Short mmCIF file of C-alpha atoms in Angstrom, two decimals:
data_model
loop_
_atom_site.label_atom_id
_atom_site.label_comp_id
_atom_site.label_asym_id
_atom_site.label_seq_id
_atom_site.Cartn_x
_atom_site.Cartn_y
_atom_site.Cartn_z
CA MET A 1 -65.80 14.31 72.54
CA ARG A 2 -64.84 13.38 68.85
CA SER A 3 -65.49 9.94 69.37
CA ARG A 4 -68.44 9.85 71.54
CA PHE A 5 -70.27 11.02 68.96
CA SER A 6 -69.16 8.92 66.55
CA THR A 7 -69.32 5.99 69.19
CA ALA A 8 -73.29 7.58 69.12
CA THR A 9 -74.48 7.72 65.36
CA ALA A 10 -72.76 4.19 64.78
CA LEU A 11 -74.48 2.20 67.97
CA VAL A 12 -77.87 4.28 66.65
CA LEU A 13 -76.79 3.26 62.76
CA ALA A 14 -76.08 -0.16 63.72
CA LEU A 15 -79.23 -0.91 65.69
CA TRP A 16 -81.25 0.30 62.46
CA GLY A 17 -79.74 -2.13 60.40
CA THR A 18 -77.39 -3.05 57.82
CA THR A 19 -76.17 0.04 55.81
CA VAL A 20 -77.50 0.51 51.97
CA SER A 21 -74.55 -0.05 50.12
CA GLY A 22 -76.07 1.89 47.38
CA ALA A 23 -79.73 3.71 45.83
CA ASP A 24 -81.31 1.74 43.43
CA ASP A 25 -81.05 3.52 39.65
CA VAL A 26 -84.34 5.08 39.85
CA SER A 27 -83.70 6.54 43.39
CA PRO A 28 -84.27 10.10 42.47
CA ASN A 29 -81.58 13.74 43.57
CA ILE A 30 -83.12 15.37 46.09
CA VAL A 31 -83.21 18.80 46.71
CA VAL A 32 -84.60 20.86 49.35
CA ILE A 33 -84.86 24.62 48.98
CA TYR A 34 -85.75 26.51 51.64
CA ALA A 35 -86.15 30.73 51.50
CA ASP A 36 -86.81 32.70 54.72
CA ASP A 37 -89.39 34.01 55.49
CA LEU A 38 -91.16 34.00 52.52
CA GLY A 39 -94.92 34.00 52.63
CA TYR A 40 -97.69 32.27 50.80
CA GLY A 41 -98.52 35.06 48.66
CA ASP A 42 -95.18 36.15 47.30
CA LEU A 43 -94.57 34.12 44.80
CA GLY A 44 -96.47 34.58 41.12
CA CYS A 45 -97.34 31.34 41.17
CA TYR A 46 -99.51 31.74 44.42
CA GLY A 47 -101.02 34.71 43.26
CA ALA A 48 -98.71 37.64 43.50
CA THR A 49 -98.37 40.46 40.60
CA GLN A 50 -96.04 43.27 41.04
CA VAL A 51 -93.30 40.36 41.97
CA LYS A 52 -91.96 38.99 39.64
CA THR A 53 -90.77 35.12 40.01
CA PRO A 54 -90.16 33.31 36.92
CA ASN A 55 -87.68 30.34 37.66
CA LEU A 56 -90.41 29.72 40.33
CA ASP A 57 -92.97 29.90 38.56
CA ARG A 58 -91.88 27.87 36.05
CA LEU A 59 -90.74 25.05 38.44
CA ALA A 60 -94.29 24.84 40.18
CA ALA A 61 -96.46 24.50 36.09
CA ARG A 62 -93.52 21.34 35.67
CA GLY A 63 -94.60 19.56 39.23
CA LEU A 64 -96.84 19.99 41.59
CA ARG A 65 -97.78 23.27 43.48
CA PHE A 66 -99.51 23.06 47.20
CA THR A 67 -102.30 25.06 48.63
CA ASP A 68 -102.63 23.87 52.08
CA ALA A 69 -98.94 23.40 52.67
CA HIS A 70 -96.84 24.06 56.38
CA ALA A 71 -94.12 24.46 58.34
CA SER A 72 -94.50 23.05 61.75
CA ALA A 73 -94.01 26.94 63.37
CA ALA A 74 -94.10 30.52 62.15
CA THR A 75 -90.77 30.98 63.46
CA CYS A 76 -87.74 29.98 61.75
CA THR A 77 -85.56 27.17 64.45
CA PRO A 78 -88.28 25.75 65.63
CA SER A 79 -89.56 25.07 61.37
CA ARG A 80 -86.45 23.64 60.34
CA TYR A 81 -86.10 21.21 64.02
CA ALA A 82 -88.76 19.88 62.69
CA LEU A 83 -87.89 19.36 59.24
CA LEU A 84 -84.41 17.67 59.93
CA THR A 85 -85.77 15.14 62.48
CA GLY A 86 -89.76 14.61 61.85
CA GLU A 87 -90.55 16.13 65.72
CA TYR A 88 -92.38 18.80 66.53
CA ALA A 89 -89.90 21.37 67.82
CA TRP A 90 -92.41 22.47 70.83
CA ARG A 91 -92.01 19.22 72.88
CA GLN A 92 -87.91 20.45 73.05
CA LYS A 93 -86.87 22.47 75.06
CA GLY A 94 -84.43 25.36 74.36
CA THR A 95 -85.61 24.79 70.35
CA ASN A 96 -87.08 28.61 69.69
CA ILE A 97 -85.03 31.02 68.04
CA LEU A 98 -81.85 31.06 68.81
CA PRO A 99 -78.61 33.52 69.93
CA GLY A 100 -75.93 33.08 66.82
CA ASP A 101 -73.96 30.94 69.92
CA ALA A 102 -76.54 28.62 71.01
CA SER A 103 -75.17 25.06 71.61
CA LEU A 104 -76.62 22.01 68.89
CA ILE A 105 -80.19 21.79 69.62
CA ILE A 106 -80.41 18.06 67.43
CA LYS A 107 -78.43 15.27 69.21
CA PRO A 108 -76.24 13.88 67.55
CA GLY A 109 -76.99 10.40 67.01
CA ARG A 110 -80.61 10.33 66.32
CA ILE A 111 -82.18 9.89 62.46
CA THR A 112 -83.08 12.68 60.74
CA VAL A 113 -83.41 13.36 57.06
CA PRO A 114 -80.20 13.65 55.82
CA ALA A 115 -79.32 10.58 58.18
CA MET A 116 -81.45 8.16 56.60
CA LEU A 117 -81.01 9.08 53.16
CA LYS A 118 -77.27 8.62 53.56
CA GLN A 119 -77.60 5.34 55.21
CA ALA A 120 -80.46 4.76 51.49
CA GLY A 121 -77.03 5.84 49.38
CA TYR A 122 -76.73 9.22 49.20
CA THR A 123 -74.45 11.74 49.73
CA THR A 124 -75.85 14.52 51.39
CA GLY A 125 -74.84 18.54 51.94
CA CYS A 126 -76.49 21.75 53.37
CA VAL A 127 -75.99 24.30 52.31
CA GLY A 128 -77.24 28.14 53.43
CA LYS A 129 -78.80 28.59 56.55
CA TRP A 130 -78.27 26.73 59.69
CA HIS A 131 -79.24 28.13 63.14
CA LEU A 132 -80.15 24.96 65.02
CA GLY A 133 -76.99 25.64 67.07
CA LEU A 134 -73.25 24.58 66.77
CA GLY A 135 -71.05 23.03 69.05
CA GLU A 136 -71.86 21.34 73.19
CA GLY A 137 -71.43 24.64 75.97
CA PRO A 138 -68.34 27.95 75.03
CA ILE A 139 -68.07 27.94 71.36
CA ASP A 140 -64.42 28.23 70.11
CA TRP A 141 -64.94 29.59 67.08
CA ASN A 142 -61.07 29.93 65.89
CA SER A 143 -60.82 26.16 65.91
CA GLU A 144 -62.62 22.88 64.67
CA ILE A 145 -66.75 23.39 65.91
CA ARG A 146 -67.84 20.73 66.61
CA PRO A 147 -71.20 19.06 66.65
CA GLY A 148 -72.53 20.51 63.74
CA PRO A 149 -74.44 19.48 60.85
CA LEU A 150 -71.16 16.66 60.07
CA GLU A 151 -72.51 15.10 62.94
CA VAL A 152 -76.47 14.39 62.22
CA GLY A 153 -76.08 13.60 58.88
CA PHE A 154 -74.65 16.04 56.36
CA ASP A 155 -71.62 14.56 54.81
CA SER A 156 -70.33 17.98 53.59
CA SER A 157 -71.56 21.99 54.59
CA PHE A 158 -71.22 25.82 54.28
CA ILE A 159 -73.74 27.36 56.44
CA LEU A 160 -74.17 30.38 57.92
CA PRO A 161 -74.17 29.44 61.47
CA ALA A 162 -77.29 31.47 62.58
CA THR A 163 -79.20 34.78 60.75
CA GLY A 164 -78.17 37.16 58.87
CA ASP A 165 -78.31 39.44 61.45
CA ARG A 166 -77.06 37.99 64.05
CA VAL A 167 -73.06 37.89 65.00
CA PRO A 168 -71.08 35.90 64.46
CA CYS A 169 -70.94 37.45 60.26
CA VAL A 170 -69.25 34.94 59.36
CA TYR A 171 -69.14 31.18 57.42
CA VAL A 172 -68.38 28.20 58.41
CA LYS A 173 -67.69 25.12 55.81
CA ASP A 174 -68.27 21.59 57.89
CA ARG A 175 -66.36 22.66 60.61
CA ARG A 176 -63.76 25.88 60.76
CA VAL A 177 -64.39 29.01 60.11
CA VAL A 178 -63.70 30.13 56.49
CA GLY A 179 -60.73 32.30 54.91
CA LEU A 180 -60.50 32.53 59.32
CA ASP A 181 -57.43 34.87 59.73
CA PRO A 182 -55.49 33.50 63.35
CA LYS A 183 -53.38 36.04 64.07
CA ASP A 184 -57.10 38.03 64.68
CA PRO A 185 -59.01 35.26 67.01
CA ILE A 186 -63.21 35.75 67.16
CA ARG A 187 -64.86 36.31 69.77
CA VAL A 188 -68.47 36.51 70.34
CA ASP A 189 -70.70 36.66 73.06
CA TYR A 190 -74.45 38.23 73.59
CA LEU A 191 -74.56 39.82 76.75
CA GLN A 192 -71.72 41.93 77.05
CA PRO A 193 -69.97 44.01 73.86
CA VAL A 194 -66.74 42.40 73.21
CA GLY A 195 -64.05 44.21 71.69
CA ASP A 196 -63.56 48.61 70.87
CA ASP A 197 -65.91 47.70 67.27
CA PRO A 198 -68.95 50.81 67.18
CA THR A 199 -72.59 49.54 67.63
CA GLY A 200 -75.70 50.62 65.95
CA ARG A 201 -76.53 51.78 69.90
CA LEU A 202 -73.49 53.75 69.96
CA ASN A 203 -72.89 54.96 66.60
CA PRO A 204 -76.04 55.52 64.54
CA ASP A 205 -74.31 57.35 61.68
CA GLN A 206 -72.47 54.29 60.72
CA LEU A 207 -75.34 52.81 60.00
CA LYS A 208 -76.77 52.20 56.22
CA ILE A 209 -79.26 50.98 57.23
CA LYS A 210 -80.83 52.36 60.39
CA LEU A 211 -83.15 50.86 63.38
CA SER A 212 -86.76 50.27 63.89
CA HIS A 213 -86.50 47.94 66.71
CA GLY A 214 -83.38 45.61 68.17
CA HIS A 215 -80.55 44.52 66.44
CA ASP A 216 -77.80 47.40 67.52
CA ASN A 217 -74.87 45.24 69.05
CA THR A 218 -71.95 44.86 66.83
CA ILE A 219 -71.54 47.00 63.58
CA VAL A 220 -71.02 44.66 60.92
CA ASN A 221 -70.96 45.50 57.03
CA GLY A 222 -72.90 48.72 57.90
CA ILE A 223 -75.25 47.41 59.40
CA SER A 224 -75.39 46.56 63.34
CA ARG A 225 -76.98 43.16 64.42
CA ILE A 226 -77.95 41.19 67.23
CA GLY A 227 -74.71 40.31 69.77
CA TYR A 228 -71.45 41.30 70.02
CA MET A 229 -68.65 41.12 68.07
CA ALA A 230 -64.58 40.89 67.46
CA GLY A 231 -62.01 39.87 65.66
CA GLY A 232 -62.16 38.32 62.44
CA LYS A 233 -62.04 40.27 59.42
CA ALA A 234 -60.70 38.59 57.31
CA ALA A 235 -63.57 35.75 57.32
CA ARG A 236 -66.39 38.50 57.72
CA TRP A 237 -69.33 38.22 55.17
CA VAL A 238 -70.26 40.49 52.24
CA ASP A 239 -74.62 40.87 52.67
CA GLU A 240 -74.16 41.50 49.43
CA ASP A 241 -72.52 38.83 47.63
CA MET A 242 -74.35 36.25 49.90
CA ALA A 243 -77.16 35.49 47.42
CA ASP A 244 -74.39 33.96 44.93
CA VAL A 245 -71.98 32.51 47.62
CA LEU A 246 -74.76 30.34 48.68
CA THR A 247 -76.11 29.58 45.23
CA ARG A 248 -72.01 28.78 44.29
CA GLU A 249 -71.60 26.45 47.15
CA ALA A 250 -74.56 24.85 46.13
CA THR A 251 -74.72 24.16 42.51
CA ALA A 252 -70.96 23.26 43.66
CA PHE A 253 -72.48 20.34 45.93
CA ILE A 254 -74.68 18.83 42.70
CA ASP A 255 -71.52 19.15 40.00
CA ARG A 256 -69.52 17.75 42.38
CA ASN A 257 -71.76 14.93 43.10
CA GLN A 258 -74.22 14.22 40.10
CA ALA A 259 -72.49 10.98 39.41
CA HIS A 260 -74.54 8.71 42.31
CA PRO A 261 -77.28 9.51 43.85
CA PHE A 262 -77.36 13.07 46.08
CA PHE A 263 -79.06 14.57 48.80
CA LEU A 264 -78.70 19.12 49.03
CA TYR A 265 -80.62 20.40 52.08
CA PHE A 266 -80.47 24.14 50.82
CA ALA A 267 -81.53 26.28 53.21
CA THR A 268 -81.03 31.08 51.67
CA HIS A 269 -80.68 33.82 53.71
CA ASP A 270 -83.11 35.70 51.38
CA VAL A 271 -85.52 37.42 52.34
CA HIS A 272 -84.79 36.97 56.01
CA VAL A 273 -83.53 40.56 56.91
CA PRO A 274 -81.10 42.63 56.75
CA ARG A 275 -82.25 42.95 53.24
CA VAL A 276 -78.57 44.03 51.28
CA PRO A 277 -79.84 42.92 47.29
CA HIS A 278 -77.21 42.78 45.19
CA PRO A 279 -76.57 45.76 43.42
CA ARG A 280 -77.76 43.60 39.97
CA PHE A 281 -81.59 42.81 41.35
CA ALA A 282 -81.26 46.52 43.81
CA GLY A 283 -84.55 48.47 43.14
CA LYS A 284 -85.67 45.82 40.63
CA SER A 285 -88.57 44.78 41.76
CA GLY A 286 -90.57 48.14 41.75
CA CYS A 287 -91.93 46.76 45.25
CA GLY A 288 -88.46 48.40 47.88
CA VAL A 289 -86.02 46.04 49.29
CA ARG A 290 -88.28 43.44 50.30
CA GLY A 291 -89.58 42.64 46.78
CA ASP A 292 -86.17 42.73 45.52
CA VAL A 293 -84.61 40.53 47.56
CA ILE A 294 -87.65 37.72 46.38
CA GLU A 295 -86.61 38.23 42.89
CA GLU A 296 -82.85 37.02 44.40
CA LEU A 297 -84.45 34.00 45.42
CA ASP A 298 -85.65 33.27 42.02
CA TRP A 299 -82.55 34.01 40.22
CA CYS A 300 -80.59 31.67 43.39
CA VAL A 301 -83.61 29.11 42.42
CA GLY A 302 -83.15 29.55 38.56
CA GLU A 303 -78.95 28.51 39.09
CA VAL A 304 -80.29 25.19 39.89
CA LEU A 305 -82.36 24.43 37.97
CA ALA A 306 -79.91 25.26 35.16
CA THR A 307 -77.35 23.01 37.17
CA LEU A 308 -79.47 20.12 36.79
CA ASP A 309 -80.33 20.98 33.46
CA ARG A 310 -76.94 21.36 32.00
CA LEU A 311 -75.94 18.15 34.09
CA LYS A 312 -78.80 16.67 32.51
CA LEU A 313 -80.79 15.58 35.84
CA ALA A 314 -83.38 17.16 35.85
CA ASP A 315 -85.95 14.96 35.19
CA ASN A 316 -85.13 11.86 37.75
CA THR A 317 -84.25 14.99 41.24
CA LEU A 318 -87.02 16.00 42.59
CA VAL A 319 -87.41 19.61 44.18
CA LEU A 320 -88.86 20.68 46.70
CA PHE A 321 -89.10 24.72 47.32
CA SER A 322 -91.19 25.58 50.69
CA SER A 323 -90.30 28.54 53.30
CA ASP A 324 -89.63 28.17 56.93
CA ASN A 325 -92.34 30.16 58.01
CA GLY A 326 -95.29 32.89 57.12
CA PRO A 327 -94.06 36.69 55.84
CA VAL A 328 -92.99 40.32 58.13
CA VAL A 329 -92.27 43.36 56.56
CA ASP A 330 -91.27 44.98 59.12
CA ASP A 331 -88.62 42.59 61.16
CA GLY A 332 -86.46 45.27 63.08
CA TYR A 333 -84.20 47.22 60.21
CA ALA A 334 -85.83 50.35 58.75
CA ASP A 335 -85.55 49.25 55.57
CA ASP A 336 -88.83 51.05 53.83
CA ALA A 337 -89.69 47.40 53.55
CA GLU A 338 -93.87 48.22 54.26
CA PRO A 339 -94.38 51.81 52.65
CA MET A 340 -93.24 49.94 49.68
CA LEU A 341 -95.00 46.88 49.44
CA ASN A 342 -97.13 48.50 46.06
CA GLY A 343 -100.14 46.34 46.92
CA HIS A 344 -98.04 43.91 47.30
CA ARG A 345 -99.42 40.83 49.77
CA PRO A 346 -97.18 38.33 51.25
CA ALA A 347 -98.86 35.92 52.56
CA GLY A 348 -102.25 36.65 50.30
CA PRO A 349 -105.69 35.86 51.46
CA LEU A 350 -104.23 34.80 54.83
CA ARG A 351 -104.80 36.33 58.37
CA GLY A 352 -100.96 36.82 59.74
CA GLY A 353 -97.81 36.08 59.46
CA LYS A 354 -94.24 35.39 61.21
CA TYR A 355 -95.06 34.98 64.94
CA SER A 356 -98.44 34.44 63.98
CA PRO A 357 -100.88 31.67 65.38
CA TYR A 358 -102.98 32.43 62.42
CA GLU A 359 -102.44 30.59 58.82
CA GLY A 360 -99.80 32.99 57.71
CA GLY A 361 -97.83 32.31 60.18
CA THR A 362 -97.50 28.16 58.96
CA ARG A 363 -98.89 28.05 55.44
CA VAL A 364 -96.40 28.43 53.17
CA PRO A 365 -95.85 27.98 49.27
CA LEU A 366 -94.96 24.26 48.53
CA ILE A 367 -93.70 23.10 45.00
CA ALA A 368 -92.65 19.08 43.92
CA CYS A 369 -90.87 18.95 40.25
CA TRP A 370 -89.98 15.23 39.75
CA PRO A 371 -90.84 15.85 35.70
CA ALA A 372 -89.78 11.46 35.95
CA LYS A 373 -92.43 11.00 38.85
CA ILE A 374 -95.17 13.84 39.14
CA LYS A 375 -98.07 15.28 36.80
CA PRO A 376 -98.09 19.26 36.54
CA GLY A 377 -101.02 20.40 38.91
CA ILE A 378 -102.19 21.05 42.14
CA SER A 379 -103.08 19.87 45.69
CA ASP A 380 -105.20 20.62 48.08
CA ALA A 381 -103.47 17.92 50.19
CA LEU A 382 -102.82 19.03 53.89
CA ILE A 383 -99.21 18.52 54.13
CA CYS A 384 -96.18 19.61 56.44
CA GLN A 385 -92.77 19.85 56.35
CA ILE A 386 -92.43 17.87 59.21
CA ASP A 387 -93.25 15.10 57.06
CA LEU A 388 -90.22 14.71 55.55
CA LEU A 389 -88.81 12.03 57.22
CA ALA A 390 -91.21 9.43 57.09
CA THR A 391 -91.79 10.77 53.44
CA PHE A 392 -88.53 10.09 52.28
CA ALA A 393 -87.92 7.13 54.38
CA ALA A 394 -91.06 5.36 51.89
CA LEU A 395 -89.27 6.74 49.16
CA THR A 396 -86.58 5.30 49.51
CA LYS A 397 -88.11 2.00 50.76
CA ARG A 398 -86.60 2.23 54.74
CA ASN A 399 -88.13 1.58 57.65
CA LEU A 400 -88.02 3.96 60.47
CA PRO A 401 -87.14 2.64 63.54
CA GLN A 402 -90.21 3.25 66.76
CA GLU A 403 -88.23 6.50 67.87
CA ALA A 404 -87.67 7.76 64.92
CA GLY A 405 -89.59 11.08 63.55
CA PRO A 406 -92.44 10.50 66.29
CA ASP A 407 -94.35 13.29 64.29
CA SER A 408 -93.57 12.62 60.63
CA PHE A 409 -95.99 10.86 58.43
CA ASP A 410 -95.87 9.39 55.32
CA VAL A 411 -97.34 11.50 52.74
CA LEU A 412 -95.90 10.21 49.26
CA PRO A 413 -98.57 9.47 47.28
CA ALA A 414 -99.52 13.16 48.06
CA LEU A 415 -96.37 14.55 48.07
CA LEU A 416 -96.23 12.41 44.41
CA GLY A 417 -99.38 14.07 43.40
CA THR A 418 -101.44 9.86 42.76
CA SER A 419 -103.20 11.22 46.40
CA PRO A 420 -105.50 13.83 46.61
CA VAL A 421 -105.29 12.72 50.96
CA GLY A 422 -102.44 14.15 52.89
CA ARG A 423 -102.22 14.28 56.66
CA ASP A 424 -105.79 13.67 59.50
CA HIS A 425 -104.60 16.29 61.64
CA LEU A 426 -100.99 19.25 61.91
CA VAL A 427 -100.51 20.78 64.95
CA GLU A 428 -99.02 24.48 64.25
CA GLN A 429 -96.13 26.40 66.84
CA GLY A 430 -96.84 30.41 66.57
CA GLY A 431 -98.16 32.54 69.93
CA GLY A 432 -99.84 29.29 71.51
CA LEU A 433 -100.34 25.46 69.78
CA SER A 434 -103.24 25.47 66.60
CA LEU A 435 -105.04 22.51 65.43
CA ARG A 436 -106.25 21.49 62.43
CA GLN A 437 -108.40 18.81 61.44
CA GLY A 438 -110.10 18.90 58.20
CA LYS A 439 -111.98 21.70 57.66
CA TRP A 440 -111.87 23.51 61.64
CA LYS A 441 -108.88 25.23 63.00
CA LEU A 442 -108.63 25.36 66.82
CA ILE A 443 -105.98 27.93 67.97
CA SER A 444 -105.18 27.49 71.92
CA ARG A 445 -102.67 30.34 73.33
CA GLN A 446 -103.30 28.95 76.40
CA ALA A 447 -100.78 26.27 75.19
CA ASN A 448 -97.42 27.32 75.07
CA GLY A 449 -95.19 24.59 75.96
CA GLN A 450 -92.55 25.74 72.76
CA GLY A 451 -95.50 26.34 71.18
CA GLY A 452 -95.31 30.08 73.23
CA PRO A 453 -95.11 33.67 71.92
CA VAL A 454 -91.10 34.22 71.01
CA ALA A 455 -89.87 36.57 74.14
CA THR A 456 -87.95 39.41 71.30
CA LYS A 457 -89.32 43.31 71.33
CA LYS A 458 -89.57 42.29 67.66
CA ALA A 459 -92.22 39.35 67.89
CA ALA A 460 -94.16 41.06 70.17
CA VAL A 461 -94.28 43.83 67.83
CA ALA A 462 -94.54 41.23 65.22
CA LYS A 463 -98.29 40.28 67.22
CA LYS A 464 -99.37 42.87 68.01
CA LYS A 465 -99.09 44.36 64.45
CA LYS A 466 -100.86 41.00 63.07
CA ASN A 467 -102.89 39.65 65.91
CA GLY A 468 -104.01 42.82 66.90
CA PRO A 469 -104.90 43.75 70.75
CA SER A 470 -108.61 41.24 71.10
CA ALA A 471 -107.03 37.93 70.45
CA SER A 472 -108.91 35.29 72.54
CA ALA A 473 -107.32 32.61 74.37
CA VAL A 474 -110.01 29.94 72.00
CA GLU A 475 -110.42 29.95 68.78
CA LEU A 476 -112.12 28.59 66.22
CA PHE A 477 -112.70 28.29 62.95
CA ASP A 478 -114.04 26.89 59.77
CA LEU A 479 -111.59 27.68 56.70
CA ALA A 480 -114.00 25.47 54.21
CA VAL A 481 -115.81 28.99 54.42
CA ASP A 482 -113.30 31.16 56.39
CA PRO A 483 -109.86 30.76 55.25
CA ALA A 484 -108.86 34.29 56.40
CA GLU A 485 -109.83 33.37 59.73
CA THR A 486 -112.31 36.15 60.73
CA ASN A 487 -115.07 34.52 62.26
CA ASN A 488 -114.27 33.54 65.57
CA LEU A 489 -117.29 30.29 65.52
CA ALA A 490 -115.82 29.06 68.97
CA SER A 491 -119.30 30.49 71.67
CA SER A 492 -121.04 28.52 69.06
CA HIS A 493 -119.23 26.09 68.49
CA LEU A 494 -118.57 24.30 72.40
CA GLU A 495 -118.40 20.86 71.47
CA GLU A 496 -116.05 20.89 67.92
CA VAL A 497 -113.66 23.28 70.60
CA GLU A 498 -114.04 20.29 72.94
CA GLN A 499 -112.93 17.78 70.15
CA LEU A 500 -110.41 19.30 69.23
CA SER A 501 -109.32 20.22 72.61
CA ARG A 502 -109.12 17.05 73.86
CA LEU A 503 -107.17 15.78 70.43
CA LEU A 504 -104.32 18.23 71.06
CA GLU A 505 -103.82 17.30 74.90
CA ARG A 506 -103.83 13.83 73.33
CA ILE A 507 -100.66 15.07 71.08
CA ARG A 508 -98.68 16.62 73.29
CA GLN A 509 -99.49 14.07 76.51
CA GLU A 510 -98.24 11.73 74.53
CA GLY A 511 -95.08 12.13 72.88
CA ARG A 512 -95.86 11.60 69.88
CA SER A 513 -98.26 11.13 67.29
CA ARG A 514 -97.13 8.82 64.73
CA LEU A 515 -98.57 5.69 64.99
CA VAL A 516 -96.02 2.80 64.86
CA HIS A 517 -97.91 -0.84 63.66
#
């Protein structure tokens, strides 16, 4: 298996062109900090007044803050897939929210953001939440795990295999579980119990966080998860320490690679459930546990920025901060997040959130800071994380082959703030597919593909709460005058509905939206 994957990777790279031995001296380091479930209104620089985010606010003050930037989907796995591959996830089956024992959904050997930057002379590292699958078929957690991040372009990785609320509750460094005792092997099953660990369903008295829906399988660290796990006691993470552990790994990567251009993909766990802040952040925000983990996230960002400053790398480092989808408050644990919001509005002025087809589902914060090149300001350009592949290729003067990044556009001028224009249109995935073009947004709940509603209980609950019971199959909004999407114009603007519907169908049928000349 090892030789097959390495051969496939070598073949693609050979066909791609001559390997660059090193990036130019002016090539910036690139750090992408990718938060989880953080909403458009969750940061001070985006209007939050209750929750304090001083480090991110300073980053925004030094850089460019985008008002119309998007994750490609309203849920995590498809957004992460699209960011790394430059392809809409709904084009590929099996790219919705994955269980913790899923196979890798990015084909080894394809051109990804880290693979492309590696060819441009960058050292590439991945730290944090992965949730794109590992291995091929059943995973043996007690031996070498491949393929994974290293097979899709990363030189090193330190990851959560899936999410904090899914087993296995262990870290994986490169290809092996961290701290595993071979005398206590790990077993994982998502269909039936394994071992004799207590579960949230049968042992609710052992929980330190109660449930609202789902999440009632194996209990780890007093928190019940999705899926069953046995063994690996010495390797299991402590939720309260997770932000510290991941941030330490991220800053260590920067320290190790300071002498040459590097790309760090730092995917934080915060503010995803279970929300278990370190004691120094617990109760700090005054907005409940969700506010506390937002402030913990801000601390993580501050540590990365402080490391860049200490090493005198900040001026020539492009730091991008964003989120994988919009916010959710009750996402399976009864952590009092909703009643404790204290007036805080996670999506700000937008409608919807995670799982939703409305703007709050995919429109998220995006801050771009590169002191040597980007002037501070605000941009209204339409931009999507799926554009990072083509944009970083332009930044590093790489030519993308025709088959690479089929939906990724070069928006480098918008990212650098030298142009107010981003992409022409955008397909958003969540509860169906939506199309943005100009001032118009078309929501087509019938255009499912991989963009259909996530078939989980928590998604159904969130959809009912956020979308309401009377959502139409087709909706049309004029975002120029109605950014909160309150007035459905579909019945009175049939021509616009028809034009946008034809464009959406064409994008679906053609299999790509990036034109190759």
